[in-house]
Amino acid sequence: DGGITQSPKYLFRKEGQNVTLSCEQNLNHDAMYWYRQDPGQGLRLIYYSQIVNDFQKGDIAEGYSVSREKKESFPLTVTSAQKNPTAFYLCASGDSLNTEAFFGQGTRLTVV
Amino acid sequence: GQNIDQPTEMTATEGAIVQINCTYQTSGFNGLFWYQQHAGEAPTFLSYNVLDGLEEKGRFSSFLSRSKGYSYLLLKELQMKDSASYLCAVRDSNYQLIWGAGTKLIIKP
């Protein structure tokens, strides 16, 4: 089945450690996005990519890094520089910036 | 700044109709989206409006007035499974999606 897969669903890490969240899609979408969702707030864009080997910072990119070496994959690394990393992270993809986004199941990251 | 406003929470009765409003102030407008999100799950696409008027899709309808910066999502014949958060998002002049905080809809029997 076509879709977007995020893994793992739950992730626990110690403070000061980097952690990488996986996002894979087999929808042949060009655009991919990473969002962060916190209680009582709208989704906030971390990074997005329109094509392979290119990506742009979103509104809250500090403390995060991404890569887009393959069309299907857009992993997000939460670095130790991110001050408040505990959140629900959502990956999404779309045909282009002009179309609706389809979301993965999300990864709930807890840093202790 | 850019802003999307929606009520934080609404309660409705099974079988009834509910309207969830969304007002927006954004840098440009290239479409408005409604998504449904069950707790702990991914948002799923419900509707898209780019022109003024009503878009109907089964039990769900979405309305847009660009001059008023206003949209609503209308849910008819409510079912218990409709209990979820409903997210309004606007695509701005840079084609970036600006998201509201979501409206948590509680359906009572």
PDB file of C-alpha atoms in Angstrom:
ATOM      1  CA  ASP A   1       0.000   0.000   0.000  1.00  0.00           C
ATOM      2  CA  GLY A   2       1.170   3.523  -0.726  1.00  0.00           C
ATOM      3  CA  GLY A   3       1.785   5.802   2.192  1.00  0.00           C
ATOM      4  CA  ILE A   4       4.154   7.525   4.552  1.00  0.00           C
ATOM      5  CA  THR A   5       5.887   5.581   7.274  1.00  0.00           C
ATOM      6  CA  GLN A   6       7.420   7.130  10.341  1.00  0.00           C
ATOM      7  CA  SER A   7       9.381   5.124  12.819  1.00  0.00           C
ATOM      8  CA  PRO A   8       9.439   4.579  15.658  1.00  0.00           C
ATOM      9  CA  LYS A   9       6.026   5.613  17.019  1.00  0.00           C
ATOM     10  CA  TYR A  10       7.486   6.281  20.483  1.00  0.00           C
ATOM     11  CA  LEU A  11      11.073   7.267  21.231  1.00  0.00           C
ATOM     12  CA  PHE A  12      12.818   8.006  24.488  1.00  0.00           C
ATOM     13  CA  ARG A  13      16.223   9.642  24.707  1.00  0.00           C
ATOM     14  CA  LYS A  14      18.438  11.096  27.363  1.00  0.00           C
ATOM     15  CA  GLU A  15      19.101  14.799  27.378  1.00  0.00           C
ATOM     16  CA  GLY A  16      22.181  15.708  25.380  1.00  0.00           C
ATOM     17  CA  GLN A  17      21.865  12.888  22.867  1.00  0.00           C
ATOM     18  CA  ASN A  18      21.139  13.366  19.194  1.00  0.00           C
ATOM     19  CA  VAL A  19      18.289  11.291  17.793  1.00  0.00           C
ATOM     20  CA  THR A  20      17.154  10.630  14.219  1.00  0.00           C
ATOM     21  CA  LEU A  21      13.516  10.177  13.243  1.00  0.00           C
ATOM     22  CA  SER A  22      12.807   8.201  10.126  1.00  0.00           C
ATOM     23  CA  CYS A  23      10.321   9.158   7.391  1.00  0.00           C
ATOM     24  CA  GLU A  24       9.813   7.118   4.220  1.00  0.00           C
ATOM     25  CA  GLN A  25       7.169   7.555   1.507  1.00  0.00           C
ATOM     26  CA  ASN A  26       6.316   5.452  -1.542  1.00  0.00           C
ATOM     27  CA  LEU A  27       3.830   7.914  -3.031  1.00  0.00           C
ATOM     28  CA  ASN A  28       6.389   9.320  -5.468  1.00  0.00           C
ATOM     29  CA  HIS A  29       5.880  12.757  -3.936  1.00  0.00           C
ATOM     30  CA  ASP A  30       8.407  15.490  -4.600  1.00  0.00           C
ATOM     31  CA  ALA A  31       7.688  17.601  -1.516  1.00  0.00           C
ATOM     32  CA  MET A  32       8.320  16.425   2.037  1.00  0.00           C
ATOM     33  CA  TYR A  33       7.896  18.223   5.344  1.00  0.00           C
ATOM     34  CA  TRP A  34       8.646  17.912   9.016  1.00  0.00           C
ATOM     35  CA  TYR A  35       6.306  19.458  11.574  1.00  0.00           C
ATOM     36  CA  ARG A  36       6.306  19.646  15.315  1.00  0.00           C
ATOM     37  CA  GLN A  37       3.023  19.536  17.233  1.00  0.00           C
ATOM     38  CA  ASP A  38       2.736  20.725  20.827  1.00  0.00           C
ATOM     39  CA  PRO A  39      -0.442  20.805  22.945  1.00  0.00           C
ATOM     40  CA  GLY A  40      -2.576  23.873  22.281  1.00  0.00           C
ATOM     41  CA  GLN A  41      -0.516  24.994  19.310  1.00  0.00           C
ATOM     42  CA  GLY A  42      -0.794  24.650  15.572  1.00  0.00           C
ATOM     43  CA  LEU A  43       1.631  22.532  13.611  1.00  0.00           C
ATOM     44  CA  ARG A  44       4.943  24.317  13.200  1.00  0.00           C
ATOM     45  CA  LEU A  45       7.176  23.724  10.199  1.00  0.00           C
ATOM     46  CA  ILE A  46      10.717  22.583  10.966  1.00  0.00           C
ATOM     47  CA  TYR A  47      12.120  21.831   7.499  1.00  0.00           C
ATOM     48  CA  TYR A  48      10.784  21.111   4.046  1.00  0.00           C
ATOM     49  CA  SER A  49      12.170  19.784   0.797  1.00  0.00           C
ATOM     50  CA  GLN A  50      10.849  20.206  -2.716  1.00  0.00           C
ATOM     51  CA  ILE A  51      13.373  17.993  -4.517  1.00  0.00           C
ATOM     52  CA  VAL A  52      16.179  15.578  -3.777  1.00  0.00           C
ATOM     53  CA  ASN A  53      19.351  17.104  -2.352  1.00  0.00           C
ATOM     54  CA  ASP A  54      17.580  20.364  -1.518  1.00  0.00           C
ATOM     55  CA  PHE A  55      15.773  21.510   1.609  1.00  0.00           C
ATOM     56  CA  GLN A  56      14.802  24.757   3.322  1.00  0.00           C
ATOM     57  CA  LYS A  57      14.424  25.823   6.920  1.00  0.00           C
ATOM     58  CA  GLY A  58      10.950  26.307   8.293  1.00  0.00           C
ATOM     59  CA  ASP A  59       9.877  28.494  11.192  1.00  0.00           C
ATOM     60  CA  ILE A  60      11.617  26.509  13.943  1.00  0.00           C
ATOM     61  CA  ALA A  61      14.674  24.894  12.352  1.00  0.00           C
ATOM     62  CA  GLU A  62      17.130  25.687  15.153  1.00  0.00           C
ATOM     63  CA  GLY A  63      18.398  22.530  16.817  1.00  0.00           C
ATOM     64  CA  TYR A  64      17.262  20.280  13.962  1.00  0.00           C
ATOM     65  CA  SER A  65      18.887  18.959  10.791  1.00  0.00           C
ATOM     66  CA  VAL A  66      17.629  17.007   7.789  1.00  0.00           C
ATOM     67  CA  SER A  67      18.867  15.329   4.622  1.00  0.00           C
ATOM     68  CA  ARG A  68      17.175  14.417   1.340  1.00  0.00           C
ATOM     69  CA  GLU A  69      19.507  12.013  -0.412  1.00  0.00           C
ATOM     70  CA  LYS A  70      16.645   9.967  -1.857  1.00  0.00           C
ATOM     71  CA  LYS A  71      13.194  11.020  -3.031  1.00  0.00           C
ATOM     72  CA  GLU A  72      11.575   8.496  -0.699  1.00  0.00           C
ATOM     73  CA  SER A  73      13.393   9.442   2.490  1.00  0.00           C
ATOM     74  CA  PHE A  74      13.560  12.601   4.627  1.00  0.00           C
ATOM     75  CA  PRO A  75      15.089  11.823   8.049  1.00  0.00           C
ATOM     76  CA  LEU A  76      15.071  14.417  10.824  1.00  0.00           C
ATOM     77  CA  THR A  77      17.818  14.648  13.429  1.00  0.00           C
ATOM     78  CA  VAL A  78      16.969  16.300  16.722  1.00  0.00           C
ATOM     79  CA  THR A  79      20.262  17.548  18.083  1.00  0.00           C
ATOM     80  CA  SER A  80      21.322  18.316  21.620  1.00  0.00           C
ATOM     81  CA  ALA A  81      21.076  22.008  20.684  1.00  0.00           C
ATOM     82  CA  GLN A  82      17.272  21.803  20.586  1.00  0.00           C
ATOM     83  CA  LYS A  83      16.203  23.311  23.914  1.00  0.00           C
ATOM     84  CA  ASN A  84      12.835  21.619  24.270  1.00  0.00           C
ATOM     85  CA  PRO A  85      12.781  18.515  22.064  1.00  0.00           C
ATOM     86  CA  THR A  86       9.940  16.602  23.732  1.00  0.00           C
ATOM     87  CA  ALA A  87       7.053  16.775  21.241  1.00  0.00           C
ATOM     88  CA  PHE A  88       4.991  14.935  18.646  1.00  0.00           C
ATOM     89  CA  TYR A  89       6.791  15.001  15.290  1.00  0.00           C
ATOM     90  CA  LEU A  90       4.894  14.630  12.036  1.00  0.00           C
ATOM     91  CA  CYS A  91       6.320  13.970   8.612  1.00  0.00           C
ATOM     92  CA  ALA A  92       4.252  14.774   5.531  1.00  0.00           C
ATOM     93  CA  SER A  93       4.575  14.627   1.774  1.00  0.00           C
ATOM     94  CA  GLY A  94       2.781  16.059  -1.248  1.00  0.00           C
ATOM     95  CA  ASP A  95       3.004  16.156  -5.026  1.00  0.00           C
ATOM     96  CA  SER A  96       4.273  19.720  -4.743  1.00  0.00           C
ATOM     97  CA  LEU A  97       3.904  22.748  -2.541  1.00  0.00           C
ATOM     98  CA  ASN A  98       0.582  23.358  -4.307  1.00  0.00           C
ATOM     99  CA  THR A  99      -1.239  20.252  -3.158  1.00  0.00           C
ATOM    100  CA  GLU A 100      -2.526  18.825   0.083  1.00  0.00           C
ATOM    101  CA  ALA A 101      -0.092  17.116   2.407  1.00  0.00           C
ATOM    102  CA  PHE A 102      -0.395  13.492   3.485  1.00  0.00           C
ATOM    103  CA  PHE A 103       0.898  12.687   6.949  1.00  0.00           C
ATOM    104  CA  GLY A 104       2.750   9.828   8.550  1.00  0.00           C
ATOM    105  CA  GLN A 105       1.567   8.354  11.860  1.00  0.00           C
ATOM    106  CA  GLY A 106       3.907  10.563  13.879  1.00  0.00           C
ATOM    107  CA  THR A 107       6.721   9.948  16.344  1.00  0.00           C
ATOM    108  CA  ARG A 108       6.303  10.960  19.956  1.00  0.00           C
ATOM    109  CA  LEU A 109       9.745  11.895  21.258  1.00  0.00           C
ATOM    110  CA  THR A 110      10.354  12.145  24.983  1.00  0.00           C
ATOM    111  CA  VAL A 111      13.670  13.444  26.238  1.00  0.00           C
ATOM    112  CA  VAL A 112      14.434  12.756  29.883  1.00  0.00           C
TER     113      VAL A 112
ATOM    114  CA  GLY B   1       2.012  38.409  11.741  1.00  0.00           C
ATOM    115  CA  GLN B   2       0.049  35.499  10.396  1.00  0.00           C
ATOM    116  CA  ASN B   3      -2.760  34.084  12.470  1.00  0.00           C
ATOM    117  CA  ILE B   4      -5.355  31.336  12.292  1.00  0.00           C
ATOM    118  CA  ASP B   5      -8.111  31.299  14.925  1.00  0.00           C
ATOM    119  CA  GLN B   6     -10.431  28.442  15.739  1.00  0.00           C
ATOM    120  CA  PRO B   7     -12.356  27.560  18.906  1.00  0.00           C
ATOM    121  CA  THR B   8     -10.388  25.363  21.271  1.00  0.00           C
ATOM    122  CA  GLU B   9     -13.164  22.908  22.021  1.00  0.00           C
ATOM    123  CA  MET B  10     -16.767  22.202  21.015  1.00  0.00           C
ATOM    124  CA  THR B  11     -19.334  19.686  22.176  1.00  0.00           C
ATOM    125  CA  ALA B  12     -22.185  18.250  20.113  1.00  0.00           C
ATOM    126  CA  THR B  13     -24.696  15.427  20.251  1.00  0.00           C
ATOM    127  CA  GLU B  14     -24.656  12.282  18.147  1.00  0.00           C
ATOM    128  CA  GLY B  15     -26.888  12.715  15.099  1.00  0.00           C
ATOM    129  CA  ALA B  16     -26.781  16.511  15.242  1.00  0.00           C
ATOM    130  CA  ILE B  17     -24.996  19.124  13.101  1.00  0.00           C
ATOM    131  CA  VAL B  18     -21.970  21.152  14.170  1.00  0.00           C
ATOM    132  CA  GLN B  19     -20.158  24.072  12.545  1.00  0.00           C
ATOM    133  CA  ILE B  20     -16.488  24.717  13.299  1.00  0.00           C
ATOM    134  CA  ASN B  21     -15.318  28.199  12.387  1.00  0.00           C
ATOM    135  CA  CYS B  22     -11.896  29.356  11.285  1.00  0.00           C
ATOM    136  CA  THR B  23     -10.761  32.931  10.744  1.00  0.00           C
ATOM    137  CA  TYR B  24      -7.424  33.821   9.274  1.00  0.00           C
ATOM    138  CA  GLN B  25      -5.032  36.676   8.656  1.00  0.00           C
ATOM    139  CA  THR B  26      -2.198  35.650   6.390  1.00  0.00           C
ATOM    140  CA  SER B  27       0.306  37.075   3.943  1.00  0.00           C
ATOM    141  CA  GLY B  28      -1.572  36.194   0.802  1.00  0.00           C
ATOM    142  CA  PHE B  29      -3.963  33.322   0.224  1.00  0.00           C
ATOM    143  CA  ASN B  30      -3.548  30.226  -1.910  1.00  0.00           C
ATOM    144  CA  GLY B  31      -6.148  27.928  -0.443  1.00  0.00           C
ATOM    145  CA  LEU B  32      -7.566  26.696   2.845  1.00  0.00           C
ATOM    146  CA  PHE B  33      -7.465  23.132   4.123  1.00  0.00           C
ATOM    147  CA  TRP B  34      -9.355  21.211   6.774  1.00  0.00           C
ATOM    148  CA  TYR B  35      -7.847  18.137   8.393  1.00  0.00           C
ATOM    149  CA  GLN B  36      -9.176  15.678  10.967  1.00  0.00           C
ATOM    150  CA  GLN B  37      -6.855  14.361  13.650  1.00  0.00           C
ATOM    151  CA  HIS B  38      -7.729  11.663  16.160  1.00  0.00           C
ATOM    152  CA  ALA B  39      -5.738  11.740  19.386  1.00  0.00           C
ATOM    153  CA  GLY B  40      -2.180  10.512  18.901  1.00  0.00           C
ATOM    154  CA  GLU B  41      -2.672   9.928  15.195  1.00  0.00           C
ATOM    155  CA  ALA B  42      -1.793  11.637  11.941  1.00  0.00           C
ATOM    156  CA  PRO B  43      -3.981  14.403  10.497  1.00  0.00           C
ATOM    157  CA  THR B  44      -6.040  13.232   7.529  1.00  0.00           C
ATOM    158  CA  PHE B  45      -7.157  15.515   4.724  1.00  0.00           C
ATOM    159  CA  LEU B  46     -10.843  16.462   4.667  1.00  0.00           C
ATOM    160  CA  SER B  47     -11.347  19.367   2.285  1.00  0.00           C
ATOM    161  CA  TYR B  48      -9.795  22.156   0.264  1.00  0.00           C
ATOM    162  CA  ASN B  49     -11.278  25.553  -0.645  1.00  0.00           C
ATOM    163  CA  VAL B  50      -9.632  28.120  -2.877  1.00  0.00           C
ATOM    164  CA  LEU B  51     -12.713  29.903  -4.266  1.00  0.00           C
ATOM    165  CA  ASP B  52     -15.576  31.409  -2.289  1.00  0.00           C
ATOM    166  CA  GLY B  53     -18.484  29.134  -1.622  1.00  0.00           C
ATOM    167  CA  LEU B  54     -19.410  25.750  -0.283  1.00  0.00           C
ATOM    168  CA  GLU B  55     -17.692  22.457  -1.046  1.00  0.00           C
ATOM    169  CA  GLU B  56     -19.711  19.397  -0.086  1.00  0.00           C
ATOM    170  CA  LYS B  57     -18.294  15.943   0.450  1.00  0.00           C
ATOM    171  CA  GLY B  58     -20.693  13.487   2.007  1.00  0.00           C
ATOM    172  CA  ARG B  59     -21.479  14.417   5.610  1.00  0.00           C
ATOM    173  CA  PHE B  60     -18.790  17.096   5.588  1.00  0.00           C
ATOM    174  CA  SER B  61     -18.977  20.514   3.918  1.00  0.00           C
ATOM    175  CA  SER B  62     -16.542  23.404   3.961  1.00  0.00           C
ATOM    176  CA  PHE B  63     -17.282  27.055   3.224  1.00  0.00           C
ATOM    177  CA  LEU B  64     -14.926  29.894   2.351  1.00  0.00           C
ATOM    178  CA  SER B  65     -15.265  33.670   2.230  1.00  0.00           C
ATOM    179  CA  ARG B  66     -11.970  35.207   1.161  1.00  0.00           C
ATOM    180  CA  SER B  67     -13.161  38.772   1.658  1.00  0.00           C
ATOM    181  CA  LYS B  68     -13.979  38.009   5.297  1.00  0.00           C
ATOM    182  CA  GLY B  69     -10.986  35.758   5.937  1.00  0.00           C
ATOM    183  CA  TYR B  70     -13.404  33.122   7.153  1.00  0.00           C
ATOM    184  CA  SER B  71     -14.142  29.462   6.688  1.00  0.00           C
ATOM    185  CA  TYR B  72     -16.253  26.873   8.400  1.00  0.00           C
ATOM    186  CA  LEU B  73     -16.424  23.099   8.444  1.00  0.00           C
ATOM    187  CA  LEU B  74     -19.938  21.689   8.744  1.00  0.00           C
ATOM    188  CA  LEU B  75     -20.406  18.147   9.991  1.00  0.00           C
ATOM    189  CA  LYS B  76     -23.848  16.574   9.619  1.00  0.00           C
ATOM    190  CA  GLU B  77     -25.374  13.436  11.158  1.00  0.00           C
ATOM    191  CA  LEU B  78     -22.634  13.330  13.739  1.00  0.00           C
ATOM    192  CA  GLN B  79     -21.239   9.949  14.709  1.00  0.00           C
ATOM    193  CA  MET B  80     -19.178   9.024  17.753  1.00  0.00           C
ATOM    194  CA  LYS B  81     -16.180   8.406  15.482  1.00  0.00           C
ATOM    195  CA  ASP B  82     -16.253  12.110  14.546  1.00  0.00           C
ATOM    196  CA  SER B  83     -14.814  12.884  17.973  1.00  0.00           C
ATOM    197  CA  ALA B  84     -11.434  14.310  17.003  1.00  0.00           C
ATOM    198  CA  SER B  85      -9.551  17.551  16.533  1.00  0.00           C
ATOM    199  CA  TYR B  86     -10.213  19.535  13.369  1.00  0.00           C
ATOM    200  CA  LEU B  87      -7.339  21.570  12.002  1.00  0.00           C
ATOM    201  CA  CYS B  88      -7.674  24.583   9.739  1.00  0.00           C
ATOM    202  CA  ALA B  89      -4.672  25.547   7.614  1.00  0.00           C
ATOM    203  CA  VAL B  90      -4.114  28.336   5.098  1.00  0.00           C
ATOM    204  CA  ARG B  91      -1.528  28.337   2.330  1.00  0.00           C
ATOM    205  CA  ASP B  92       0.077  31.750   2.152  1.00  0.00           C
ATOM    206  CA  SER B  93       1.706  33.677  -0.684  1.00  0.00           C
ATOM    207  CA  ASN B  94       4.896  31.615  -0.263  1.00  0.00           C
ATOM    208  CA  TYR B  95       2.865  28.412  -0.529  1.00  0.00           C
ATOM    209  CA  GLN B  96       3.601  27.598   3.098  1.00  0.00           C
ATOM    210  CA  LEU B  97       0.842  26.147   5.258  1.00  0.00           C
ATOM    211  CA  ILE B  98      -0.082  28.178   8.346  1.00  0.00           C
ATOM    212  CA  TRP B  99      -1.910  26.032  10.893  1.00  0.00           C
ATOM    213  CA  GLY B 100      -4.510  26.796  13.500  1.00  0.00           C
ATOM    214  CA  ALA B 101      -4.228  25.121  16.904  1.00  0.00           C
ATOM    215  CA  GLY B 102      -7.190  22.882  16.124  1.00  0.00           C
ATOM    216  CA  THR B 103     -10.695  22.468  17.525  1.00  0.00           C
ATOM    217  CA  LYS B 104     -11.332  19.463  19.729  1.00  0.00           C
ATOM    218  CA  LEU B 105     -14.810  18.158  18.982  1.00  0.00           C
ATOM    219  CA  ILE B 106     -16.487  16.033  21.642  1.00  0.00           C
ATOM    220  CA  ILE B 107     -19.513  14.011  20.589  1.00  0.00           C
ATOM    221  CA  LYS B 108     -21.950  12.914  23.296  1.00  0.00           C
ATOM    222  CA  PRO B 109     -24.527  10.128  22.908  1.00  0.00           C
TER     223      PRO B 109
END
